[in-house]
């Protein structure tokens, strides 16, 4: 009886599942599990557009969070130049750029933002092209003119970033183990780091010198390698050589004259307080000694030095024997060594004093005659 009841329950379950499968849409070819696993086409489109290099974007602060954003007119021109990306949208590939952007806004893949500072700063003719601080715009509708749009989804990490996050601890451990490296490896690492540091400092010095000279002579603000100190620039933008166009007003001649006088005074002050050759040689010798100590250090030398500094342990029986021997010695031998030294010193100096007195008496006798 129990087995027949269990079989009837299984049949009822199978029949109900069959009814549900029969009520499925006959036009849909893919099963529901595959449809759920399939990614949204707009999500794929947004990831593809964000990873594309031709879409100009920047980083800014939005409600205490760093976000990547672009301008509305750049998005329109990007889709105009790359219409093949619309094929990802399948049935919506014929939509215009405005409709695609509004769909991304509805799916919360984008957020329209506005600049925080809406007034022109003193000394400039117009607002900044790429503001550093943004805020959410009330109307989440696409606009091409003076509108900014920030990506709201987390960007997929590339493989090189994953490998870099793995190698960071390895690099930190390698830096900590620098003192135990062989001498040749230490020399190679030292000169490589010194060369890179000298190259960076020389580049910054030449860059500042060119900017100061052109600013004072021509009144132009020209920064070669303009993004070399930027935090949010990409690797390609970081090493861009040609400077940006100067959009600010030309400085007055009084300002340029003031900075020229300040530069001359700084140069004269540095020249006056420059160290002489002897001080430079002493400093160079001191630095070279420090570097030699770092390069020549090894664990064997450190362990040998620690062993030499350890105090010698004296046995208690040896101490008792030494005290008993000291008690058996004669009173002359028991005299402290300091008193013996004083006696020998006085014995050595007494003949010299007598000779000096006799010489003085002889001189007096000669003077009297």
mmCIF file of C-alpha atoms in Angstrom:
data_model
loop_
_atom_site.group_PDB
_atom_site.id
_atom_site.type_symbol
_atom_site.label_atom_id
_atom_site.label_comp_id
_atom_site.label_asym_id
_atom_site.label_seq_id
_atom_site.Cartn_x
_atom_site.Cartn_y
_atom_site.Cartn_z
ATOM 1 C CA UNK A 1 0.000 0.000 0.000
ATOM 2 C CA UNK A 2 2.809 2.400 0.793
ATOM 3 C CA UNK A 3 4.607 1.650 -2.455
ATOM 4 C CA UNK A 4 1.485 2.252 -4.545
ATOM 5 C CA UNK A 5 0.899 5.609 -2.758
ATOM 6 C CA UNK A 6 4.478 6.765 -3.467
ATOM 7 C CA UNK A 7 4.154 5.819 -7.126
ATOM 8 C CA UNK A 8 0.934 7.841 -7.460
ATOM 9 C CA UNK A 9 2.654 10.925 -5.952
ATOM 10 C CA UNK A 10 5.520 10.628 -8.462
ATOM 11 C CA UNK A 11 3.021 10.397 -11.337
ATOM 12 C CA UNK A 12 1.187 13.521 -10.113
ATOM 13 C CA UNK A 13 4.470 15.464 -9.935
ATOM 14 C CA UNK A 14 5.490 14.396 -13.434
ATOM 15 C CA UNK A 15 2.102 15.334 -14.859
ATOM 16 C CA UNK A 16 2.212 18.793 -13.238
ATOM 17 C CA UNK A 17 5.721 19.373 -14.606
ATOM 18 C CA UNK A 18 4.556 18.327 -18.051
ATOM 19 C CA UNK A 19 1.637 20.795 -17.865
ATOM 20 C CA UNK A 20 4.035 23.616 -16.932
ATOM 21 C CA UNK A 21 6.346 22.717 -19.802
ATOM 22 C CA UNK A 22 3.393 22.646 -22.150
ATOM 23 C CA UNK A 23 2.381 26.143 -21.130
ATOM 24 C CA UNK A 24 5.811 27.524 -22.156
ATOM 25 C CA UNK A 25 5.987 29.873 -25.088
ATOM 26 C CA UNK A 26 6.368 27.722 -28.230
ATOM 27 C CA UNK A 27 8.184 30.554 -30.075
ATOM 28 C CA UNK A 28 11.133 30.590 -27.624
ATOM 29 C CA UNK A 29 13.799 28.174 -28.769
ATOM 30 C CA UNK A 30 16.136 28.492 -25.756
ATOM 31 C CA UNK A 31 15.211 26.904 -22.401
ATOM 32 C CA UNK A 32 14.580 29.213 -19.413
ATOM 33 C CA UNK A 33 17.823 28.274 -17.675
ATOM 34 C CA UNK A 34 19.863 29.326 -20.691
ATOM 35 C CA UNK A 35 17.847 32.511 -21.008
ATOM 36 C CA UNK A 36 18.609 33.367 -17.366
ATOM 37 C CA UNK A 37 22.284 32.576 -17.812
ATOM 38 C CA UNK A 38 22.509 34.640 -20.975
ATOM 39 C CA UNK A 39 23.958 38.065 -20.237
ATOM 40 C CA UNK A 40 22.109 41.262 -21.027
ATOM 41 C CA UNK A 41 23.107 42.634 -24.438
ATOM 42 C CA UNK A 42 23.243 46.173 -23.056
ATOM 43 C CA UNK A 43 25.632 45.015 -20.331
ATOM 44 C CA UNK A 44 27.900 43.505 -22.992
ATOM 45 C CA UNK A 45 27.601 46.661 -25.084
ATOM 46 C CA UNK A 46 28.492 48.868 -22.106
ATOM 47 C CA UNK A 47 31.558 46.760 -21.254
ATOM 48 C CA UNK A 48 32.709 46.816 -24.869
ATOM 49 C CA UNK A 49 32.303 50.582 -25.162
ATOM 50 C CA UNK A 50 34.023 51.244 -21.850
ATOM 51 C CA UNK A 51 37.042 49.106 -22.781
ATOM 52 C CA UNK A 52 37.395 50.794 -26.173
ATOM 53 C CA UNK A 53 40.324 53.210 -26.423
ATOM 54 C CA UNK A 54 38.658 55.678 -28.794
ATOM 55 C CA UNK A 55 36.058 56.784 -26.253
ATOM 56 C CA UNK A 56 37.661 59.678 -24.387
ATOM 57 C CA UNK A 57 37.049 59.398 -20.660
ATOM 58 C CA UNK A 58 38.421 60.759 -17.408
ATOM 59 C CA UNK A 59 38.251 60.036 -13.682
ATOM 60 C CA UNK A 60 36.525 62.262 -11.148
ATOM 61 C CA UNK A 61 35.119 62.212 -7.623
ATOM 62 C CA UNK A 62 31.371 61.561 -7.359
ATOM 63 C CA UNK A 63 30.010 61.590 -3.801
ATOM 64 C CA UNK A 64 33.389 60.592 -2.310
ATOM 65 C CA UNK A 65 33.809 57.834 -4.915
ATOM 66 C CA UNK A 66 36.140 57.833 -7.914
ATOM 67 C CA UNK A 67 34.218 57.148 -11.119
ATOM 68 C CA UNK A 68 35.070 57.035 -14.806
ATOM 69 C CA UNK A 69 32.979 59.368 -16.947
ATOM 70 C CA UNK A 70 32.686 60.707 -20.499
ATOM 71 C CA UNK A 71 30.940 63.552 -22.277
ATOM 72 C CA UNK A 72 27.695 63.218 -24.218
ATOM 73 C CA UNK A 73 29.066 64.603 -27.477
ATOM 74 C CA UNK A 74 32.006 62.191 -27.313
ATOM 75 C CA UNK A 75 29.599 59.256 -26.983
ATOM 76 C CA UNK A 76 27.642 60.352 -30.078
ATOM 77 C CA UNK A 77 30.763 60.823 -32.173
ATOM 78 C CA UNK A 78 32.128 57.486 -30.936
ATOM 79 C CA UNK A 79 29.066 55.542 -32.095
ATOM 80 C CA UNK A 80 29.128 57.438 -35.374
ATOM 81 C CA UNK A 81 32.707 56.342 -36.006
ATOM 82 C CA UNK A 82 32.194 52.771 -34.764
ATOM 83 C CA UNK A 83 28.752 51.587 -35.913
ATOM 84 C CA UNK A 84 29.859 47.940 -35.796
ATOM 85 C CA UNK A 85 29.505 47.976 -32.008
ATOM 86 C CA UNK A 86 25.745 48.309 -32.389
ATOM 87 C CA UNK A 87 25.611 44.730 -33.653
ATOM 88 C CA UNK A 88 25.969 43.586 -30.044
ATOM 89 C CA UNK A 89 22.480 44.971 -29.343
ATOM 90 C CA UNK A 90 20.970 42.487 -31.870
ATOM 91 C CA UNK A 91 17.374 43.674 -32.350
ATOM 92 C CA UNK A 92 18.136 47.216 -31.109
ATOM 93 C CA UNK A 93 21.134 47.769 -33.365
ATOM 94 C CA UNK A 94 19.241 50.295 -35.503
ATOM 95 C CA UNK A 95 18.595 52.665 -32.611
ATOM 96 C CA UNK A 96 20.164 56.107 -32.489
ATOM 97 C CA UNK A 97 22.854 57.101 -30.023
ATOM 98 C CA UNK A 98 20.344 59.038 -27.885
ATOM 99 C CA UNK A 99 18.030 56.032 -27.567
ATOM 100 C CA UNK A 100 20.904 53.689 -26.715
ATOM 101 C CA UNK A 101 22.155 56.064 -24.028
ATOM 102 C CA UNK A 102 18.659 56.383 -22.538
ATOM 103 C CA UNK A 103 18.383 52.580 -22.440
ATOM 104 C CA UNK A 104 21.699 52.424 -20.580
ATOM 105 C CA UNK A 105 20.392 55.025 -18.140
ATOM 106 C CA UNK A 106 17.196 53.023 -17.528
ATOM 107 C CA UNK A 107 19.214 49.879 -16.848
ATOM 108 C CA UNK A 108 21.406 51.816 -14.341
ATOM 109 C CA UNK A 109 24.536 51.174 -16.367
ATOM 110 C CA UNK A 110 25.051 54.932 -16.689
ATOM 111 C CA UNK A 111 24.321 57.910 -14.475
ATOM 112 C CA UNK A 112 24.076 61.460 -15.716
ATOM 113 C CA UNK A 113 26.226 63.875 -13.705
ATOM 114 C CA UNK A 114 26.874 67.569 -13.542
ATOM 115 C CA UNK A 115 29.878 69.611 -12.506
ATOM 116 C CA UNK A 116 30.037 70.798 -8.909
ATOM 117 C CA UNK A 117 31.792 74.112 -9.686
ATOM 118 C CA UNK A 118 29.556 75.998 -12.118
ATOM 119 C CA UNK A 119 31.357 79.369 -12.048
ATOM 120 C CA UNK A 120 34.443 80.359 -13.990
ATOM 121 C CA UNK A 121 37.524 80.564 -11.813
ATOM 122 C CA UNK A 122 39.530 83.804 -11.767
ATOM 123 C CA UNK A 123 42.031 84.041 -14.583
ATOM 124 C CA UNK A 124 40.150 81.670 -16.922
ATOM 125 C CA UNK A 125 37.819 82.334 -19.810
ATOM 126 C CA UNK A 126 35.581 79.261 -19.561
ATOM 127 C CA UNK A 127 34.749 76.310 -17.380
ATOM 128 C CA UNK A 128 37.009 73.293 -17.152
ATOM 129 C CA UNK A 129 36.563 70.767 -19.930
ATOM 130 C CA UNK A 130 36.965 67.813 -17.575
ATOM 131 C CA UNK A 131 35.853 68.705 -14.036
ATOM 132 C CA UNK A 132 37.430 66.838 -11.148
ATOM 133 C CA UNK A 133 34.289 66.800 -8.952
ATOM 134 C CA UNK A 134 30.811 65.724 -10.090
ATOM 135 C CA UNK A 135 27.322 65.396 -8.666
ATOM 136 C CA UNK A 136 24.208 63.493 -9.716
ATOM 137 C CA UNK A 137 21.979 65.354 -12.184
ATOM 138 C CA UNK A 138 18.237 65.349 -11.283
ATOM 139 C CA UNK A 139 16.924 64.395 -14.756
ATOM 140 C CA UNK A 140 18.432 61.124 -15.918
ATOM 141 C CA UNK A 141 17.958 61.836 -19.623
ATOM 142 C CA UNK A 142 20.649 61.818 -22.276
ATOM 143 C CA UNK A 143 21.866 65.192 -23.511
ATOM 144 C CA UNK A 144 24.695 65.888 -25.900
ATOM 145 C CA UNK A 145 25.571 69.451 -24.832
ATOM 146 C CA UNK A 146 27.551 69.948 -21.605
ATOM 147 C CA UNK A 147 26.483 66.648 -20.064
ATOM 148 C CA UNK A 148 28.632 64.056 -18.327
ATOM 149 C CA UNK A 149 27.853 60.383 -17.854
ATOM 150 C CA UNK A 150 29.570 58.065 -15.353
ATOM 151 C CA UNK A 151 29.747 54.284 -15.542
ATOM 152 C CA UNK A 152 28.005 52.669 -12.570
ATOM 153 C CA UNK A 153 29.115 49.037 -12.949
ATOM 154 C CA UNK A 154 32.422 47.586 -11.789
ATOM 155 C CA UNK A 155 34.885 47.236 -14.607
ATOM 156 C CA UNK A 156 36.108 43.761 -15.378
ATOM 157 C CA UNK A 157 39.700 43.347 -14.252
ATOM 158 C CA UNK A 158 42.135 42.376 -17.010
ATOM 159 C CA UNK A 159 44.603 39.555 -16.656
ATOM 160 C CA UNK A 160 47.640 41.786 -16.145
ATOM 161 C CA UNK A 161 46.032 43.449 -13.118
ATOM 162 C CA UNK A 162 45.361 40.059 -11.547
ATOM 163 C CA UNK A 163 48.959 39.008 -12.125
ATOM 164 C CA UNK A 164 50.198 42.338 -10.766
ATOM 165 C CA UNK A 165 48.179 41.913 -7.566
ATOM 166 C CA UNK A 166 49.780 38.487 -7.169
ATOM 167 C CA UNK A 167 53.341 39.728 -7.742
ATOM 168 C CA UNK A 168 53.102 42.701 -5.362
ATOM 169 C CA UNK A 169 53.691 40.581 -2.217
ATOM 170 C CA UNK A 170 56.521 38.759 -4.012
ATOM 171 C CA UNK A 171 58.137 42.085 -4.892
ATOM 172 C CA UNK A 172 57.770 43.311 -1.306
ATOM 173 C CA UNK A 173 59.441 40.160 0.004
ATOM 174 C CA UNK A 174 62.254 40.539 -2.535
ATOM 175 C CA UNK A 175 62.871 44.126 -1.390
ATOM 176 C CA UNK A 176 63.030 43.014 2.245
ATOM 177 C CA UNK A 177 65.590 40.323 1.353
ATOM 178 C CA UNK A 178 67.912 42.777 -0.394
ATOM 179 C CA UNK A 179 70.641 42.619 2.339
ATOM 180 C CA UNK A 180 71.197 38.885 1.761
ATOM 181 C CA UNK A 181 71.619 39.161 -2.021
ATOM 182 C CA UNK A 182 75.007 38.430 -3.603
ATOM 183 C CA UNK A 183 77.327 41.401 -4.085
ATOM 184 C CA UNK A 184 76.874 41.533 -7.862
ATOM 185 C CA UNK A 185 73.083 41.586 -7.559
ATOM 186 C CA UNK A 186 73.316 44.417 -5.032
ATOM 187 C CA UNK A 187 75.523 46.435 -7.382
ATOM 188 C CA UNK A 188 73.146 45.847 -10.315
ATOM 189 C CA UNK A 189 70.039 46.818 -8.339
ATOM 190 C CA UNK A 190 71.737 49.871 -6.808
ATOM 191 C CA UNK A 191 72.915 51.339 -10.099
ATOM 192 C CA UNK A 192 69.640 50.530 -11.867
ATOM 193 C CA UNK A 193 67.558 52.315 -9.219
ATOM 194 C CA UNK A 194 69.999 55.231 -9.120
ATOM 195 C CA UNK A 195 69.827 55.556 -12.908
ATOM 196 C CA UNK A 196 66.012 55.534 -12.961
ATOM 197 C CA UNK A 197 65.865 58.081 -10.133
ATOM 198 C CA UNK A 198 68.391 60.340 -11.866
ATOM 199 C CA UNK A 199 66.384 60.101 -15.112
ATOM 200 C CA UNK A 200 63.130 61.083 -13.388
ATOM 201 C CA UNK A 201 64.695 64.004 -11.516
ATOM 202 C CA UNK A 202 66.475 65.241 -14.657
ATOM 203 C CA UNK A 203 63.244 65.065 -16.639
ATOM 204 C CA UNK A 204 61.348 67.055 -14.006
ATOM 205 C CA UNK A 205 64.161 69.627 -13.775
ATOM 206 C CA UNK A 206 64.356 70.159 -17.547
ATOM 207 C CA UNK A 207 60.556 70.315 -17.730
ATOM 208 C CA UNK A 208 60.373 72.999 -15.030
ATOM 209 C CA UNK A 209 63.272 74.960 -16.608
ATOM 210 C CA UNK A 210 61.605 75.032 -20.030
ATOM 211 C CA UNK A 211 58.299 76.084 -18.504
ATOM 212 C CA UNK A 212 59.910 78.900 -16.483
ATOM 213 C CA UNK A 213 61.945 80.211 -19.417
ATOM 214 C CA UNK A 214 58.967 80.249 -21.805
ATOM 215 C CA UNK A 215 56.714 81.749 -19.145
ATOM 216 C CA UNK A 216 59.103 84.639 -18.393
ATOM 217 C CA UNK A 217 60.244 85.341 -21.969
ATOM 218 C CA UNK A 218 57.113 84.654 -24.069
ATOM 219 C CA UNK A 219 54.338 84.500 -21.483
ATOM 220 C CA UNK A 220 53.363 80.956 -22.592
ATOM 221 C CA UNK A 221 52.476 78.079 -20.264
ATOM 222 C CA UNK A 222 54.083 75.100 -21.951
ATOM 223 C CA UNK A 223 54.397 71.850 -20.011
ATOM 224 C CA UNK A 224 56.154 69.043 -21.850
ATOM 225 C CA UNK A 225 54.943 65.638 -20.670
ATOM 226 C CA UNK A 226 51.798 67.280 -19.238
ATOM 227 C CA UNK A 227 50.475 64.081 -17.597
ATOM 228 C CA UNK A 228 53.729 62.818 -16.087
ATOM 229 C CA UNK A 229 52.518 63.660 -12.541
ATOM 230 C CA UNK A 230 48.827 62.798 -13.082
ATOM 231 C CA UNK A 231 47.275 60.115 -10.875
ATOM 232 C CA UNK A 232 44.356 59.005 -13.055
ATOM 233 C CA UNK A 233 46.081 59.062 -16.481
ATOM 234 C CA UNK A 234 46.489 55.908 -18.530
ATOM 235 C CA UNK A 235 49.896 54.584 -19.537
ATOM 236 C CA UNK A 236 49.538 56.049 -23.018
ATOM 237 C CA UNK A 237 48.556 59.476 -21.700
ATOM 238 C CA UNK A 238 51.251 59.385 -19.028
ATOM 239 C CA UNK A 239 54.101 59.491 -21.557
ATOM 240 C CA UNK A 240 52.500 61.898 -24.014
ATOM 241 C CA UNK A 241 55.170 64.424 -24.976
ATOM 242 C CA UNK A 242 53.316 67.247 -26.692
ATOM 243 C CA UNK A 243 51.740 69.765 -24.284
ATOM 244 C CA UNK A 244 48.141 70.853 -24.225
ATOM 245 C CA UNK A 245 46.920 74.096 -25.705
ATOM 246 C CA UNK A 246 47.139 77.021 -23.296
ATOM 247 C CA UNK A 247 43.562 78.151 -22.619
ATOM 248 C CA UNK A 248 44.331 80.671 -19.878
ATOM 249 C CA UNK A 249 44.974 84.377 -20.234
ATOM 250 C CA UNK A 250 48.458 85.621 -20.992
ATOM 251 C CA UNK A 251 50.188 86.813 -17.789
ATOM 252 C CA UNK A 252 50.995 90.489 -17.306
ATOM 253 C CA UNK A 253 54.534 91.763 -17.804
ATOM 254 C CA UNK A 254 54.730 92.797 -14.146
ATOM 255 C CA UNK A 255 54.003 89.220 -13.048
ATOM 256 C CA UNK A 256 56.621 87.853 -15.402
ATOM 257 C CA UNK A 257 59.171 90.434 -14.204
ATOM 258 C CA UNK A 258 58.455 89.512 -10.576
ATOM 259 C CA UNK A 259 59.028 85.806 -11.207
ATOM 260 C CA UNK A 260 62.207 86.593 -13.156
ATOM 261 C CA UNK A 261 63.621 88.575 -10.203
ATOM 262 C CA UNK A 262 62.659 85.768 -7.809
ATOM 263 C CA UNK A 263 64.381 83.200 -10.027
ATOM 264 C CA UNK A 264 67.583 85.284 -10.190
ATOM 265 C CA UNK A 265 67.611 85.733 -6.399
ATOM 266 C CA UNK A 266 67.123 82.012 -5.814
ATOM 267 C CA UNK A 267 69.987 81.170 -8.180
ATOM 268 C CA UNK A 268 72.319 83.692 -6.478
ATOM 269 C CA UNK A 269 71.333 82.395 -3.033
ATOM 270 C CA UNK A 270 72.031 78.792 -3.997
ATOM 271 C CA UNK A 271 75.352 79.774 -5.540
ATOM 272 C CA UNK A 272 76.398 81.717 -2.448
ATOM 273 C CA UNK A 273 75.581 78.878 -0.055
ATOM 274 C CA UNK A 274 76.929 76.120 -2.287
ATOM 275 C CA UNK A 275 79.405 73.825 -0.473
ATOM 276 C CA UNK A 276 83.099 74.109 -1.298
ATOM 277 C CA UNK A 277 85.253 71.325 -2.684
ATOM 278 C CA UNK A 278 86.369 70.069 0.731
ATOM 279 C CA UNK A 279 82.807 69.851 2.077
ATOM 280 C CA UNK A 280 81.678 68.100 -1.081
ATOM 281 C CA UNK A 281 84.524 65.591 -0.781
ATOM 282 C CA UNK A 282 83.653 64.901 2.873
ATOM 283 C CA UNK A 283 79.992 64.388 2.052
ATOM 284 C CA UNK A 284 80.848 62.125 -0.881
ATOM 285 C CA UNK A 285 83.167 60.054 1.316
ATOM 286 C CA UNK A 286 80.497 59.732 3.986
ATOM 287 C CA UNK A 287 77.861 58.624 1.484
ATOM 288 C CA UNK A 288 80.243 56.175 -0.160
ATOM 289 C CA UNK A 289 81.050 54.670 3.235
ATOM 290 C CA UNK A 290 77.343 54.201 3.974
ATOM 291 C CA UNK A 291 76.800 52.553 0.582
ATOM 292 C CA UNK A 292 79.810 50.301 1.084
ATOM 293 C CA UNK A 293 78.496 49.215 4.485
ATOM 294 C CA UNK A 294 75.160 48.289 2.928
ATOM 295 C CA UNK A 295 76.711 46.440 0.000
ATOM 296 C CA UNK A 296 79.334 44.549 1.994
ATOM 297 C CA UNK A 297 76.971 43.426 4.764
ATOM 298 C CA UNK A 298 76.311 39.701 4.895
ATOM 299 C CA UNK A 299 74.664 37.357 7.401
ATOM 300 C CA UNK A 300 77.997 35.650 8.148
ATOM 301 C CA UNK A 301 79.592 38.929 9.202
ATOM 302 C CA UNK A 302 76.564 39.788 11.317
ATOM 303 C CA UNK A 303 76.614 36.409 13.062
ATOM 304 C CA UNK A 304 80.373 36.567 13.680
ATOM 305 C CA UNK A 305 80.024 40.052 15.171
ATOM 306 C CA UNK A 306 77.241 38.861 17.464
ATOM 307 C CA UNK A 307 79.383 35.969 18.654
ATOM 308 C CA UNK A 308 82.289 38.292 19.442
ATOM 309 C CA UNK A 309 80.079 40.607 21.468
ATOM 310 C CA UNK A 310 78.789 37.795 23.698
ATOM 311 C CA UNK A 311 80.326 37.884 27.253
ATOM 312 C CA UNK A 312 82.569 34.984 28.293
ATOM 313 C CA UNK A 313 80.999 32.702 30.912
ATOM 314 C CA UNK A 314 83.297 31.926 33.917
ATOM 315 C CA UNK A 315 82.797 28.767 35.932
ATOM 316 C CA UNK A 316 82.093 29.116 39.658
ATOM 317 C CA UNK A 317 84.881 26.647 40.608
ATOM 318 C CA UNK A 318 87.403 28.690 38.603
ATOM 319 C CA UNK A 319 86.327 31.824 40.477
ATOM 320 C CA UNK A 320 86.868 30.113 43.864
ATOM 321 C CA UNK A 321 90.305 28.848 42.801
ATOM 322 C CA UNK A 322 91.347 32.323 41.687
ATOM 323 C CA UNK A 323 90.249 33.821 45.027
ATOM 324 C CA UNK A 324 92.148 31.173 46.984
ATOM 325 C CA UNK A 325 95.297 31.804 44.940
ATOM 326 C CA UNK A 326 94.990 35.518 45.552
ATOM 327 C CA UNK A 327 94.805 34.907 49.323
ATOM 328 C CA UNK A 328 98.018 32.840 49.255
ATOM 329 C CA UNK A 329 100.041 35.511 47.500
ATOM 330 C CA UNK A 330 102.488 37.691 49.386
ATOM 331 C CA UNK A 331 101.527 41.146 50.568
ATOM 332 C CA UNK A 332 103.793 42.660 47.973
ATOM 333 C CA UNK A 333 101.902 40.834 45.238
ATOM 334 C CA UNK A 334 98.610 41.835 46.823
ATOM 335 C CA UNK A 335 99.299 45.496 46.228
ATOM 336 C CA UNK A 336 96.880 46.919 43.673
ATOM 337 C CA UNK A 337 98.356 47.349 40.187
ATOM 338 C CA UNK A 338 97.517 51.057 40.144
ATOM 339 C CA UNK A 339 99.879 51.721 43.073
ATOM 340 C CA UNK A 340 102.644 49.740 41.343
ATOM 341 C CA UNK A 341 102.250 51.842 38.238
ATOM 342 C CA UNK A 342 102.478 55.012 40.293
ATOM 343 C CA UNK A 343 105.675 53.814 41.988
ATOM 344 C CA UNK A 344 107.357 52.979 38.716
ATOM 345 C CA UNK A 345 106.362 56.356 37.292
ATOM 346 C CA UNK A 346 107.836 58.225 40.268
ATOM 347 C CA UNK A 347 111.037 56.163 40.080
ATOM 348 C CA UNK A 348 111.400 57.078 36.412
ATOM 349 C CA UNK A 349 110.725 60.765 36.910
ATOM 350 C CA UNK A 350 113.023 61.301 39.998
ATOM 351 C CA UNK A 351 116.370 61.213 38.060
ATOM 352 C CA UNK A 352 114.928 63.595 35.491
ATOM 353 C CA UNK A 353 113.901 66.065 38.200
ATOM 354 C CA UNK A 354 117.354 65.894 39.836
ATOM 355 C CA UNK A 355 119.059 66.519 36.496
ATOM 356 C CA UNK A 356 116.798 69.547 35.840
ATOM 357 C CA UNK A 357 117.643 71.033 39.288
ATOM 358 C CA UNK A 358 121.386 70.557 38.739
ATOM 359 C CA UNK A 359 121.156 72.249 35.328
ATOM 360 C CA UNK A 360 119.322 75.206 36.854
ATOM 361 C CA UNK A 361 121.969 75.617 39.580
ATOM 362 C CA UNK A 362 124.741 75.467 37.002
ATOM 363 C CA UNK A 363 123.074 78.230 34.947
ATOM 364 C CA UNK A 364 122.717 80.424 38.023
ATOM 365 C CA UNK A 365 126.400 79.904 38.912
ATOM 366 C CA UNK A 366 127.468 80.879 35.370
ATOM 367 C CA UNK A 367 125.277 84.006 35.487
ATOM 368 C CA UNK A 368 126.791 85.003 38.861
ATOM 369 C CA UNK A 369 130.338 84.701 37.469
#
